[in-house]
Amino acid sequence: TVRVGMHRASRLGPHSADRLIIDRLAAIAEKQGVSRVQVALAWLLQKVPVPAPMSDDETTHLEEAVAALSLKLTPEEIT
C-alpha cells in the first residue's frame, strides 16, 4: 500500500542517492492520484517488457499490478 511504501522509503534517509527518485515517484503518484507502486510498475511496463515482481500471498499486490496496466505516464515522467 501507499502507507507501507512511504514507511519503507522513509528508512532510506534524506542523504540517500535514491531520495530524488523517491520524491519524483511520489510527485507523479500524487499528480496521477495513484500509488507509488502503480507508478513504478507503469514505468517498467512502458520502458521494457519485464515481469512484474509481486507476492502471491497478497491480493493488494495483484490489484496494484493490474491498475498499473492502465496508467499512462508522460515522456517527462518516464525519464
GROMACS .gro file of C-alpha atoms in nm:
model
   79
    1THR     CA    1   0.000   0.000   0.000
    2VAL     CA    2   0.098   0.363  -0.023
    3ARG     CA    3   0.147   0.383   0.355
    4VAL     CA    4   0.379   0.083   0.358
    5GLY     CA    5   0.571   0.227   0.062
    6MET     CA    6   0.611   0.557   0.244
    7HIS     CA    7   0.739   0.379   0.555
    8ARG     CA    8   0.997   0.184   0.358
    9ALA     CA    9   1.106   0.495   0.168
   10SER     CA   10   1.149   0.691   0.489
   11ARG     CA   11   1.407   0.438   0.611
   12LEU     CA   12   1.642   0.537   0.331
   13GLY     CA   13   1.715   0.870   0.497
   14PRO     CA   14   1.747   1.217   0.350
   15HIS     CA   15   2.103   1.162   0.223
   16SER     CA   16   2.025   0.860   0.012
   17ALA     CA   17   2.102   0.882  -0.358
   18ASP     CA   18   1.760   0.728  -0.409
   19ARG     CA   19   1.581   1.019  -0.242
   20LEU     CA   20   1.545   1.214  -0.569
   21ILE     CA   21   1.387   0.914  -0.738
   22ILE     CA   22   1.154   0.851  -0.445
   23ASP     CA   23   1.047   1.216  -0.437
   24ARG     CA   24   0.984   1.219  -0.813
   25LEU     CA   25   0.786   0.896  -0.789
   26ALA     CA   26   0.576   1.040  -0.505
   27ALA     CA   27   0.505   1.358  -0.702
   28ILE     CA   28   0.392   1.163  -1.009
   29ALA     CA   29   0.176   0.933  -0.795
   30GLU     CA   30   0.010   1.229  -0.625
   31LYS     CA   31  -0.049   1.406  -0.957
   32GLN     CA   32  -0.198   1.092  -1.113
   33GLY     CA   33  -0.398   1.002  -0.799
   34VAL     CA   34  -0.245   0.654  -0.777
   35SER     CA   35   0.000   0.469  -0.555
   36ARG     CA   36   0.378   0.478  -0.592
   37VAL     CA   37   0.371   0.108  -0.670
   38GLN     CA   38   0.142   0.170  -0.968
   39VAL     CA   39   0.372   0.444  -1.099
   40ALA     CA   40   0.678   0.221  -1.063
   41LEU     CA   41   0.508  -0.070  -1.238
   42ALA     CA   42   0.372   0.154  -1.514
   43TRP     CA   43   0.722   0.293  -1.564
   44LEU     CA   44   0.862  -0.059  -1.602
   45LEU     CA   45   0.586  -0.162  -1.839
   46GLN     CA   46   0.638   0.143  -2.060
   47LYS     CA   47   1.017   0.107  -2.070
   48VAL     CA   48   1.075  -0.259  -2.144
   49PRO     CA   49   0.870  -0.577  -2.118
   50VAL     CA   50   0.961  -0.728  -1.782
   51PRO     CA   51   0.774  -0.950  -1.540
   52ALA     CA   52   0.624  -0.753  -1.254
   53PRO     CA   53   0.756  -0.865  -0.916
   54MET     CA   54   0.482  -0.940  -0.666
   55SER     CA   55   0.394  -1.170  -0.386
   56ASP     CA   56   0.113  -1.414  -0.448
   57ASP     CA   57   0.007  -1.401  -0.082
   58GLU     CA   58  -0.144  -1.052  -0.102
   59THR     CA   59  -0.435  -0.960  -0.326
   60THR     CA   60  -0.330  -0.595  -0.298
   61HIS     CA   61  -0.015  -0.660  -0.497
   62LEU     CA   62  -0.213  -0.811  -0.782
   63GLU     CA   63  -0.462  -0.523  -0.775
   64GLU     CA   64  -0.175  -0.271  -0.790
   65ALA     CA   65  -0.016  -0.453  -1.083
   66VAL     CA   66  -0.342  -0.467  -1.278
   67ALA     CA   67  -0.413  -0.099  -1.210
   68ALA     CA   68  -0.066  -0.010  -1.339
   69LEU     CA   69  -0.156  -0.154  -1.679
   70SER     CA   70  -0.395   0.133  -1.747
   71LEU     CA   71  -0.171   0.407  -1.606
   72LYS     CA   72  -0.009   0.609  -1.884
   73LEU     CA   73   0.292   0.822  -1.796
   74THR     CA   74   0.406   1.121  -1.996
   75PRO     CA   75   0.751   1.113  -2.160
   76GLU     CA   76   0.872   1.356  -1.893
   77GLU     CA   77   0.751   1.122  -1.617
   78ILE     CA   78   0.930   0.826  -1.775
   79THR     CA   79   1.270   0.999  -1.795
   0.00000   0.00000   0.00000
